[in-house]
Coordinates of N, CA, C and O in Angstrom, one line a residue:
X30 N 74.2 -9.2 -18.1 CA 73.4 -7.8 -18.5 C 74.2 -6.5 -18.0 O 73.6 -5.4 -19.0
X31 N 73.8 -6.7 -16.2 CA 73.8 -5.1 -15.7 C 75.7 -4.5 -16.6 O 75.7 -3.6 -16.6
X32 N 77.0 -5.6 -16.5 CA 77.8 -5.6 -16.4 C 78.2 -4.5 -18.1 O 78.8 -4.0 -17.6
X33 N 76.9 -5.0 -19.0 CA 76.9 -5.1 -20.5 C 77.2 -3.9 -20.7 O 77.1 -2.4 -21.1
X34 N 75.6 -3.2 -19.5 CA 74.8 -2.3 -19.9 C 75.6 -0.9 -19.3 O 76.4 0.4 -19.7
X35 N 76.4 -1.8 -18.4 CA 77.6 -0.6 -17.9 C 78.8 -0.1 -18.4 O 79.4 1.2 -18.5
X36 N 78.9 -1.1 -18.6 CA 80.0 -0.7 -19.8 C 79.8 0.1 -21.6 O 80.6 1.1 -21.8
X37 N 78.6 -0.6 -21.6 CA 77.9 1.2 -22.5 C 77.9 2.7 -22.3 O 78.1 2.9 -23.0
X38 N 77.6 2.0 -21.1 CA 77.8 3.8 -20.6 C 79.1 4.2 -20.6 O 78.9 5.1 -20.5
X39 N 80.4 3.9 -19.7 CA 81.4 3.7 -20.0 C 81.9 4.6 -20.8 O 82.6 5.3 -21.2
X40 N 81.8 4.1 -21.9 CA 82.3 3.5 -23.4 C 81.4 5.4 -24.2 O 81.7 5.5 -25.0
X41 N 80.0 5.7 -23.4 CA 79.7 6.9 -24.3 C 78.4 6.6 -25.2 O 77.8 6.9 -26.0
X42 N 77.9 5.1 -24.6 CA 77.2 5.3 -25.9 C 75.8 4.9 -25.2 O 75.4 3.2 -24.9
X43 N 74.9 5.6 -24.3 CA 74.4 6.2 -23.7 C 73.5 5.1 -24.2 O 72.5 5.0 -23.9
X44 N 72.8 5.8 -25.5 CA 71.5 5.8 -26.5 C 71.5 3.6 -26.3 O 70.2 3.8 -25.9
X45 N 72.8 3.4 -26.6 CA 71.9 1.7 -27.1 C 72.2 1.5 -25.4 O 71.1 -0.1 -24.9
X46 N 73.1 1.9 -24.6 CA 72.5 1.2 -23.2 C 71.3 1.5 -22.4 O 70.5 1.0 -21.7
X47 N 70.4 2.6 -22.8 CA 69.0 3.1 -22.2 C 68.5 2.1 -23.5 O 67.3 1.6 -22.4
X48 N 68.5 1.7 -23.8 CA 67.7 0.9 -25.3 C 67.6 -0.5 -24.2 O 66.6 -1.1 -24.3
X49 N 69.1 -1.4 -24.0 CA 69.2 -2.2 -22.8 C 68.1 -2.1 -22.5 O 68.0 -3.2 -21.3
X50 N 68.5 -1.1 -21.4 CA 67.5 -1.2 -20.1 C 66.5 -1.1 -20.1 O 65.8 -1.9 -19.5
X51 N 65.8 0.2 -20.8 CA 63.8 0.0 -21.5 C 63.8 -1.7 -21.8 O 63.1 -1.8 -21.6
X52 N 64.6 -1.9 -22.3 CA 64.4 -4.0 -22.5 C 64.5 -4.0 -21.2 O 62.6 -5.4 -21.6
X53 N 65.1 -4.5 -20.4 CA 64.9 -4.9 -18.9 C 64.2 -4.4 -18.9 O 63.2 -5.3 -17.6
X54 N 63.3 -3.3 -18.9 CA 62.5 -2.5 -17.5 C 61.0 -3.0 -18.2 O 59.8 -2.8 -17.8
X55 N 60.7 -3.5 -19.5 CA 59.7 -4.3 -20.2 C 59.7 -6.0 -19.9 O 58.1 -6.4 -20.1
X56 N 59.9 -6.1 -18.5 CA 59.5 -7.6 -17.9 C 60.4 -8.4 -17.9 O 60.6 -9.2 -17.7
X57 N 61.7 -8.7 -18.0 CA 62.8 -9.7 -17.9 C 63.8 -8.8 -16.9 O 64.5 -9.1 -17.1
X58 N 63.2 -8.0 -15.7 CA 64.5 -7.4 -14.7 C 64.6 -8.7 -13.5 O 65.5 -8.5 -13.2
X59 N 63.8 -9.4 -13.7 CA 64.6 -10.3 -12.7 C 65.5 -10.8 -12.9 O 65.9 -12.0 -12.5
X60 N 66.2 -11.1 -14.0 CA 67.6 -11.6 -14.9 C 68.9 -10.0 -13.7 O 69.9 -10.7 -13.1
X61 N 68.3 -9.0 -13.1 CA 68.6 -8.1 -12.1 C 67.8 -7.3 -11.7 O 67.0 -7.2 -11.2
X62 N 68.8 -6.3 -10.2 CA 67.8 -6.2 -8.9 C 67.1 -4.7 -8.8 O 68.0 -4.5 -10.2
X63 N 65.9 -4.9 -9.0 CA 65.4 -3.4 -8.5 C 66.5 -2.6 -8.8 O 67.0 -1.5 -9.5
X64 N 67.8 -2.3 -7.6 CA 68.3 -1.5 -7.3 C 69.5 -1.3 -8.1 O 70.1 -0.2 -8.5
X65 N 69.7 -2.2 -8.5 CA 70.9 -2.4 -9.8 C 70.2 -1.4 -11.0 O 71.0 -0.8 -11.6
X66 N 68.9 -2.5 -11.1 CA 68.5 -1.1 -12.5 C 68.0 0.3 -11.9 O 69.4 1.1 -13.5
X67 N 67.9 0.3 -11.0 CA 67.8 1.9 -10.5 C 69.4 2.8 -11.0 O 69.6 4.0 -11.4
X68 N 70.4 2.6 -10.5 CA 71.1 1.9 -10.4 C 71.8 3.1 -11.8 O 72.3 4.0 -12.5
X69 N 71.4 2.2 -13.2 CA 71.8 2.5 -14.5 C 71.3 3.3 -15.0 O 71.6 4.0 -15.4
X70 N 69.6 3.3 -14.1 CA 68.8 4.4 -15.0 C 69.9 6.1 -14.0 O 69.6 7.5 -15.0
X71 N 70.1 6.2 -12.9 CA 71.0 7.4 -12.1 C 72.4 7.5 -13.3 O 72.2 8.6 -13.4
X72 N 73.1 6.7 -14.2 CA 74.4 7.0 -14.3 C 74.2 7.1 -16.0 O 74.4 8.0 -16.5
X73 N 73.0 7.1 -16.0 CA 72.2 7.3 -17.8 C 71.3 9.0 -17.5 O 70.6 9.7 -18.2
X74 N 71.5 9.1 -15.9 CA 70.6 11.0 -16.1 C 69.1 10.5 -16.3 O 68.7 11.5 -16.7
X75 N 68.4 9.5 -15.9 CA 66.8 9.4 -16.7 C 66.4 8.7 -14.8 O 65.9 8.0 -14.6
X76 N 66.3 10.2 -14.2 CA 66.1 9.8 -12.9 C 64.9 9.6 -12.3 O 64.2 9.1 -11.6
X77 N 64.0 9.8 -14.0 CA 63.1 9.7 -13.6 C 62.6 8.0 -12.9 O 61.4 7.4 -12.4
X78 N 63.0 7.4 -14.0 CA 62.9 5.5 -14.3 C 63.7 5.2 -13.4 O 63.8 4.0 -12.8
X79 N 64.9 5.8 -12.7 CA 65.5 5.4 -11.3 C 64.7 5.5 -11.0 O 64.5 4.5 -9.7
X80 N 63.7 6.8 -9.9 CA 63.1 6.8 -8.9 C 61.7 5.5 -9.0 O 62.0 4.8 -7.7
X81 N 61.3 5.6 -10.5 CA 60.7 4.2 -10.3 C 60.9 3.0 -9.5 O 60.3 1.7 -9.2
X82 N 62.1 2.7 -10.2 CA 63.3 1.5 -9.6 C 63.2 1.3 -8.0 O 62.9 -0.1 -7.0
X83 N 63.9 2.2 -7.2 CA 64.3 2.3 -6.3 C 62.8 2.5 -5.7 O 62.8 2.0 -4.6
X84 N 61.9 3.0 -6.1 CA 59.9 2.5 -5.3 C 59.9 1.0 -4.8 O 59.9 0.5 -4.2
X85 N 60.0 0.7 -6.4 CA 60.0 -1.5 -6.0 C 60.8 -2.2 -4.9 O 60.9 -3.1 -4.6
X86 N 62.2 -1.5 -5.5 CA 62.9 -2.1 -3.8 C 63.5 -1.8 -2.9 O 63.8 -2.5 -1.7
X87 N 62.2 -0.7 -2.6 CA 62.4 -0.2 -1.9 C 61.8 -0.7 0.0 O 63.0 -0.6 0.4
X88 N 61.0 -1.2 0.0 CA 60.6 -2.4 0.9 C 61.3 -3.8 0.9 O 61.3 -4.9 1.9
X89 N 62.1 -4.2 -0.1 CA 62.3 -5.5 -0.4 C 64.0 -5.2 0.3 O 64.3 -6.6 0.5
X90 N 64.6 -4.5 0.0 CA 66.0 -4.2 0.2 C 66.5 -3.4 1.6 O 65.4 -2.7 1.7
X91 N 67.2 -4.5 2.3 CA 67.3 -3.8 3.4 C 68.1 -2.4 2.9 O 68.3 -2.2 2.3
X92 N 67.8 -1.3 3.4 CA 68.4 0.5 3.3 C 69.8 0.1 3.9 O 70.4 -0.7 4.6
X93 N 70.7 0.4 2.6 CA 71.9 0.7 3.3 C 72.7 2.0 2.7 O 71.7 3.0 1.8
X94 N 73.5 2.9 3.1 CA 73.1 4.3 3.3 C 73.4 4.7 0.9 O 74.0 5.7 1.0
X95 N 74.9 3.5 1.1 CA 75.3 3.0 -0.7 C 74.2 3.7 -1.2 O 73.3 4.6 -2.1
X96 N 73.0 2.6 -1.4 CA 71.8 2.7 -2.3 C 70.7 4.4 -2.5 O 70.2 4.7 -3.0
X97 N 71.1 4.5 -1.1 CA 69.7 4.9 -0.1 C 70.5 6.6 -0.6 O 69.3 7.2 -1.3
X98 N 71.0 6.9 -1.0 CA 72.1 8.6 -1.3 C 71.9 8.0 -2.6 O 71.5 9.6 -2.8
X99 N 71.6 7.2 -3.3 CA 71.8 7.3 -4.5 C 70.3 7.6 -4.9 O 69.4 8.2 -6.3
X100 N 68.9 7.3 -4.5 CA 67.5 7.2 -4.7 C 67.7 8.6 -3.9 O 66.9 9.3 -4.8
X101 N 67.9 9.2 -3.1 CA 67.9 10.6 -2.5 C 68.4 11.0 -3.4 O 68.1 12.3 -3.7
X102 N 69.4 11.2 -4.6 CA 70.1 12.6 -5.1 C 69.8 12.0 -6.3 O 68.9 13.0 -7.2
X103 N 68.5 11.0 -6.7 CA 67.2 11.0 -7.8 C 66.0 12.4 -7.3 O 65.3 12.6 -8.2
X104 N 65.8 11.9 -5.9 CA 64.6 12.4 -6.2 C 65.1 13.6 -6.0 O 64.5 14.7 -6.2
X105 N 66.2 13.9 -5.6 CA 66.7 15.8 -5.7 C 66.3 16.2 -7.5 O 66.3 17.2 -7.4
X106 N 67.8 15.7 -7.8 CA 67.6 15.7 -9.3 C 66.2 15.7 -10.2 O 65.8 16.9 -10.9
X107 N 64.3 15.1 -9.6 CA 63.5 15.5 -10.3 C 62.9 16.5 -9.3 O 61.6 16.8 -9.4
X108 N 63.6 17.2 -8.4 CA 63.0 18.3 -7.3 C 61.3 17.4 -6.5 O 60.5 18.4 -5.9
X109 N 61.8 16.1 -6.1 CA 60.5 15.4 -5.1 C 61.5 15.5 -3.6 O 61.6 15.0 -3.2
X110 N 61.3 17.2 -2.9 CA 62.4 17.0 -2.5 C 60.9 16.4 -1.1 O 61.3 16.2 0.1
X111 N 60.5 16.5 -1.1 CA 59.5 15.9 -0.4 C 59.2 14.2 0.1 O 59.3 13.8 1.0
X112 N 59.3 13.3 -1.6 CA 59.7 12.3 -0.7 C 60.3 12.1 -0.4 O 61.3 11.1 0.7
X113 N 62.0 13.3 -0.8 CA 63.6 13.0 -0.4 C 63.5 13.3 0.5 O 64.2 12.1 1.9
X114 N 62.8 14.1 1.2 CA 62.7 14.2 3.4 C 62.2 13.2 4.1 O 62.6 12.0 4.9
X115 N 61.3 11.8 3.4 CA 60.5 11.1 3.9 C 61.5 10.0 4.0 O 61.7 8.8 5.0
X116 N 61.9 9.8 2.7 CA 63.1 8.5 2.1 C 64.1 8.6 3.7 O 64.4 7.8 4.3
X117 N 64.9 10.1 4.3 CA 65.5 10.1 5.5 C 65.1 9.9 6.5 O 65.9 9.5 6.8
X118 N 64.1 10.3 6.8 CA 63.7 10.8 7.6 C 63.0 8.8 8.3 O 62.9 8.2 9.2
X119 N 62.7 8.0 6.8 CA 62.2 6.8 7.3 C 63.9 6.4 7.4 O 63.9 5.1 8.4
X120 N 65.1 6.5 6.4 CA 66.0 5.5 6.7 C 66.7 6.0 8.6 O 67.8 5.0 9.4
X121 N 66.6 7.3 9.2 CA 66.9 7.4 10.7 C 66.0 7.0 11.6 O 66.7 6.5 12.9
X122 N 65.0 7.1 10.8 CA 63.6 6.2 11.9 C 64.4 4.7 11.9 O 64.1 4.1 12.8
X123 N 64.3 4.7 11.2 CA 65.3 3.1 11.2 C 66.1 2.6 11.4 O 66.7 1.1 13.0
X124 N 67.5 3.6 11.2 CA 68.6 3.3 11.7 C 68.6 3.2 13.8 O 68.8 2.5 14.4
X125 N 67.7 4.1 14.2 CA 67.3 4.5 15.3 C 67.0 3.2 15.9 O 67.4 2.8 17.2
X126 N 66.0 2.3 15.5 CA 65.1 0.7 16.0 C 66.4 0.3 15.7 O 66.5 -0.5 17.0
X127 N 67.0 0.0 15.1 CA 68.3 -0.6 15.1 C 69.2 -0.3 16.6 O 69.5 -1.3 16.6
X128 N 69.3 0.7 16.2 CA 70.8 0.9 17.4 C 69.9 0.5 19.1 O 70.9 0.2 19.7
X129 N 68.8 0.6 19.3 CA 68.2 0.1 20.2 C 68.0 -1.1 20.4 O 68.3 -1.9 21.3
X130 N 67.8 -1.8 19.5 CA 68.1 -3.5 19.6 C 69.7 -4.1 19.3 O 69.6 -4.8 20.7
X131 N 70.3 -3.1 19.4 CA 71.8 -3.7 19.7 C 71.9 -3.3 21.3 O 72.5 -4.5 21.6
X132 N 71.4 -2.3 21.5 CA 71.4 -2.2 22.7 C 71.0 -3.2 23.7 O 71.3 -3.6 25.1
X133 N 70.0 -3.8 23.0 CA 69.7 -5.0 24.3 C 69.8 -6.7 24.3 O 69.5 -7.5 24.6
X134 N 71.0 -6.5 23.0 CA 70.7 -7.5 21.9 C 72.2 -9.3 23.5 O 72.8 -8.4 23.0
X135 N 71.5 -9.6 23.5 CA 72.1 -9.9 24.8 C 73.0 -11.1 24.1 O 73.7 -11.9 24.9
X136 N 72.8 -11.9 23.1 CA 73.8 -12.8 22.5 C 75.2 -12.7 22.3 O 75.9 -13.0 21.1
X137 N 75.4 -11.1 22.1 CA 76.5 -10.5 21.1 C 77.5 -9.9 22.0 O 77.0 -10.1 23.9
X138 N 78.7 -10.4 22.5 CA 79.5 -9.8 23.3 C 79.6 -8.3 23.0 O 79.2 -7.5 22.0
X139 N 80.0 -8.1 24.4 CA 80.9 -6.0 24.3 C 81.4 -5.7 23.5 O 80.4 -4.2 22.5
X140 N 82.2 -5.8 22.2 CA 82.7 -5.7 21.3 C 81.9 -5.9 20.0 O 82.5 -4.7 19.2
X141 N 81.7 -6.6 19.8 CA 79.6 -6.7 18.7 C 79.1 -6.0 19.2 O 79.3 -4.9 17.8
X142 N 78.7 -5.8 21.0 CA 77.2 -4.4 20.7 C 78.3 -3.5 20.1 O 78.0 -1.8 19.8
X143 N 79.3 -2.7 20.8 CA 80.3 -1.8 20.8 C 80.1 -0.9 18.9 O 80.7 -0.3 18.5
X144 N 80.8 -2.1 18.2 CA 81.2 -2.3 17.1 C 80.0 -1.7 16.1 O 79.6 -0.9 15.2
X145 N 78.9 -2.4 16.6 CA 77.9 -2.9 15.9 C 77.4 -1.1 16.1 O 76.2 -0.2 15.2
X146 N 77.1 -0.6 17.3 CA 76.5 0.5 17.5 C 77.3 1.3 16.8 O 77.0 3.0 16.8
X147 N 79.0 2.1 16.8 CA 79.6 3.0 16.0 C 78.6 3.0 14.4 O 78.9 3.7 14.4
X148 N 79.0 1.5 14.0 CA 78.7 1.7 12.3 C 77.1 1.9 12.4 O 76.8 2.8 11.4
X149 N 75.9 2.2 13.1 CA 74.2 2.3 13.6 C 74.8 4.0 12.9 O 74.3 5.1 13.0
X150 N 75.5 4.4 14.2 CA 75.6 6.0 14.9 C 76.1 6.7 13.5 O 75.7 8.1 12.7
X151 N 77.3 5.8 12.6 CA 78.0 6.2 12.1 C 76.9 6.5 10.6 O 77.2 7.4 10.1
X152 N 76.2 5.7 10.6 CA 75.1 5.3 9.5 C 73.8 6.7 10.1 O 73.8 7.2 8.9
X153 N 74.3 6.8 10.7 CA 72.3 7.7 11.8 C 73.2 9.4 11.1 O 72.8 9.9 10.9
X154 N 74.1 9.7 11.5 CA 74.4 10.9 10.9 C 75.0 11.4 9.1 O 74.7 12.4 9.3
X155 N 74.9 9.9 8.5 CA 75.3 9.8 7.5 C 73.8 10.6 6.5 O 74.0 11.2 6.2
X156 N 72.8 10.0 6.9 CA 71.2 10.3 6.8 C 70.9 11.6 7.4 O 70.3 12.1 6.4
X157 N 71.4 12.0 8.2 CA 70.8 13.6 9.2 C 71.7 14.8 7.9 O 71.3 15.2 7.9
X158 N 73.5 13.8 7.9 CA 73.4 14.9 6.8 C 73.2 14.8 5.2 O 74.4 15.3 3.9
X159 N 72.9 13.8 5.2 CA 71.9 13.2 3.2 C 72.1 14.8 2.5 O 72.4 15.1 1.7
X160 N 71.0 15.3 3.4 CA 70.2 16.1 2.2 C 70.8 17.3 2.1 O 71.7 18.1 0.5
X161 N 71.7 18.1 2.7 CA 72.5 18.7 3.0 C 73.9 18.5 1.9 O 73.8 20.0 1.2
X162 N 73.7 17.8 1.9 CA 75.4 17.1 1.2 C 75.0 16.9 0.0 O 75.5 17.7 -1.2
X163 N 73.7 16.5 -0.8 CA 73.5 16.4 -1.8 C 73.3 17.0 -2.4 O 73.2 18.5 -3.7
X164 N 72.4 18.0 -2.0 CA 71.3 19.7 -2.4 C 73.1 21.1 -2.7 O 72.9 21.7 -3.7
X165 N 74.0 20.1 -1.9 CA 75.0 21.3 -2.0 C 76.2 20.8 -3.3 O 77.8 21.3 -3.2
X166 N 76.1 19.8 -3.7 CA 76.6 18.9 -5.2 C 77.1 17.7 -4.5 O 77.7 17.6 -5.7
X167 N 77.1 16.9 -3.7 CA 77.3 15.8 -3.7 C 76.8 15.0 -4.8 O 75.5 14.8 -4.8
X168 N 77.2 13.9 -5.6 CA 77.0 12.9 -6.5 C 77.4 12.0 -5.8 O 78.5 11.7 -5.8
X169 N 76.5 11.2 -5.4 CA 77.4 9.5 -4.6 C 77.0 8.8 -6.4 O 77.0 8.9 -6.9
X170 N 78.8 7.8 -5.9 CA 79.0 7.4 -7.0 C 78.5 5.9 -7.3 O 78.4 5.4 -5.7
X171 N 78.1 5.2 -8.6 CA 78.5 3.9 -8.7 C 79.2 3.1 -7.9 O 80.5 3.5 -7.9
X172 N 79.4 2.4 -7.1 CA 79.8 0.8 -6.9 C 79.7 -0.2 -7.3 O 78.9 -1.3 -7.8
X173 N 81.0 -0.3 -8.6 CA 80.6 -1.7 -10.1 C 82.5 -2.3 -9.7 O 83.2 -1.4 -9.2
X174 N 82.3 -3.1 -9.3 CA 83.3 -3.7 -10.3 C 83.0 -4.9 -10.9 O 81.9 -6.1 -10.8
X175 N 84.0 -5.5 -12.3 CA 83.2 -6.4 -12.9 C 83.7 -8.0 -12.2 O 84.6 -7.8 -11.4
X176 N 82.8 -9.0 -12.3 CA 82.5 -10.2 -12.2 C 83.8 -10.9 -12.9 O 83.2 -11.8 -12.6
X177 N 84.4 -10.3 -13.1 CA 85.4 -11.5 -14.2 C 86.4 -11.6 -13.4 O 86.4 -13.7 -14.3
X178 N 87.0 -12.5 -12.3 CA 87.0 -13.0 -11.8 C 86.5 -13.9 -11.0 O 87.2 -14.9 -10.8
X179 N 85.0 -14.2 -11.1 CA 84.3 -14.7 -9.8 C 83.0 -15.6 -10.9 O 82.9 -16.7 -11.1
X180 N 83.1 -14.9 -12.6 CA 82.3 -16.2 -13.1 C 82.9 -16.8 -14.1 O 84.1 -16.6 -14.5
X181 N 82.4 -17.4 -14.4 CA 82.8 -18.6 -15.3 C 82.4 -18.3 -17.0 O 81.9 -17.8 -17.8
X182 N 83.9 -18.7 -17.5 CA 84.4 -18.5 -18.7 C 84.5 -19.8 -19.8 O 85.5 -20.1 -18.6
X183 N 84.7 -19.3 -20.8 CA 85.2 -21.1 -21.2 C 86.2 -21.2 -21.4 O 87.1 -22.1 -21.3
X184 N 86.9 -19.9 -22.0 CA 88.6 -20.2 -22.1 C 88.8 -18.5 -20.7 O 88.3 -18.0 -20.6
X185 N 89.6 -19.5 -19.9 CA 90.6 -18.8 -19.1 C 89.6 -18.6 -17.7 O 90.0 -17.4 -16.9
X186 N 88.8 -19.6 -17.5 CA 87.8 -19.5 -16.2 C 89.0 -19.6 -15.2 O 89.6 -20.9 -15.3
X187 N 88.8 -18.7 -14.0 CA 90.2 -19.0 -13.3 C 89.5 -19.8 -11.8 O 90.3 -20.8 -11.3
X188 N 87.9 -19.8 -12.1 CA 87.3 -21.1 -10.8 C 87.7 -22.0 -11.8 O 88.2 -22.8 -11.0
X189 N 87.7 -22.5 -13.3 CA 87.4 -24.3 -13.4 C 88.8 -24.7 -13.7 O 89.1 -25.5 -13.9
X190 N 89.5 -23.4 -14.1 CA 91.0 -24.1 -14.1 C 90.4 -23.8 -15.7 O 91.9 -24.8 -16.3
X191 N 89.8 -23.1 -16.1 CA 90.5 -23.9 -17.7 C 91.4 -22.3 -18.8 O 91.9 -21.5 -18.5
X192 N 92.1 -23.4 -19.4 CA 92.9 -22.2 -19.7 C 93.1 -21.0 -20.8 O 92.0 -21.0 -21.4
X193 N 93.5 -20.5 -20.7 CA 93.4 -19.3 -22.2 C 93.3 -19.8 -23.2 O 94.1 -20.9 -24.2
X194 N 92.9 -18.6 -24.4 CA 91.9 -19.2 -25.7 C 93.5 -19.3 -26.1 O 94.0 -18.6 -26.2
X195 N 93.8 -20.4 -27.0 CA 95.0 -20.5 -28.0 C 94.7 -20.6 -29.7 O 95.1 -21.3 -29.7
X196 N 94.4 -19.5 -29.7 CA 94.0 -19.4 -31.2 C 95.1 -19.1 -32.1 O 95.7 -19.5 -33.0

């Protein structure tokens, strides 16, 4: 359903995509995660709905610069600067906690610690610059890849070796 709605959006059939997404919004969202639903609402420029879904997933998902940037963008588009600042501040604090934990992690090699610290430092710097970037015109793009090579299809399923349809 996620891929279907994304394809409708790409085809410019936004009214139909919004109807399908609103249907999911009415209770069958367990088929798609909250952040994925929010992402689709961002693609439709329905920022209030996107924020609603980002908020639902905010404490359930671990923060990642990808979806947090899309959440911050939706907040910016609705002029909700107080929540925007709060989200960025929380993510910076979480990243700082992760950095401190890695410094005392005894189970990792020095190289593993160094790599983790570099990643957390990069993420920390990303969050520090995120508000300025978004208010300067940066639009975080949807990360999407079709699951056609991993999903099962009756004809042409690469996973199960089914032959292509010979009609």
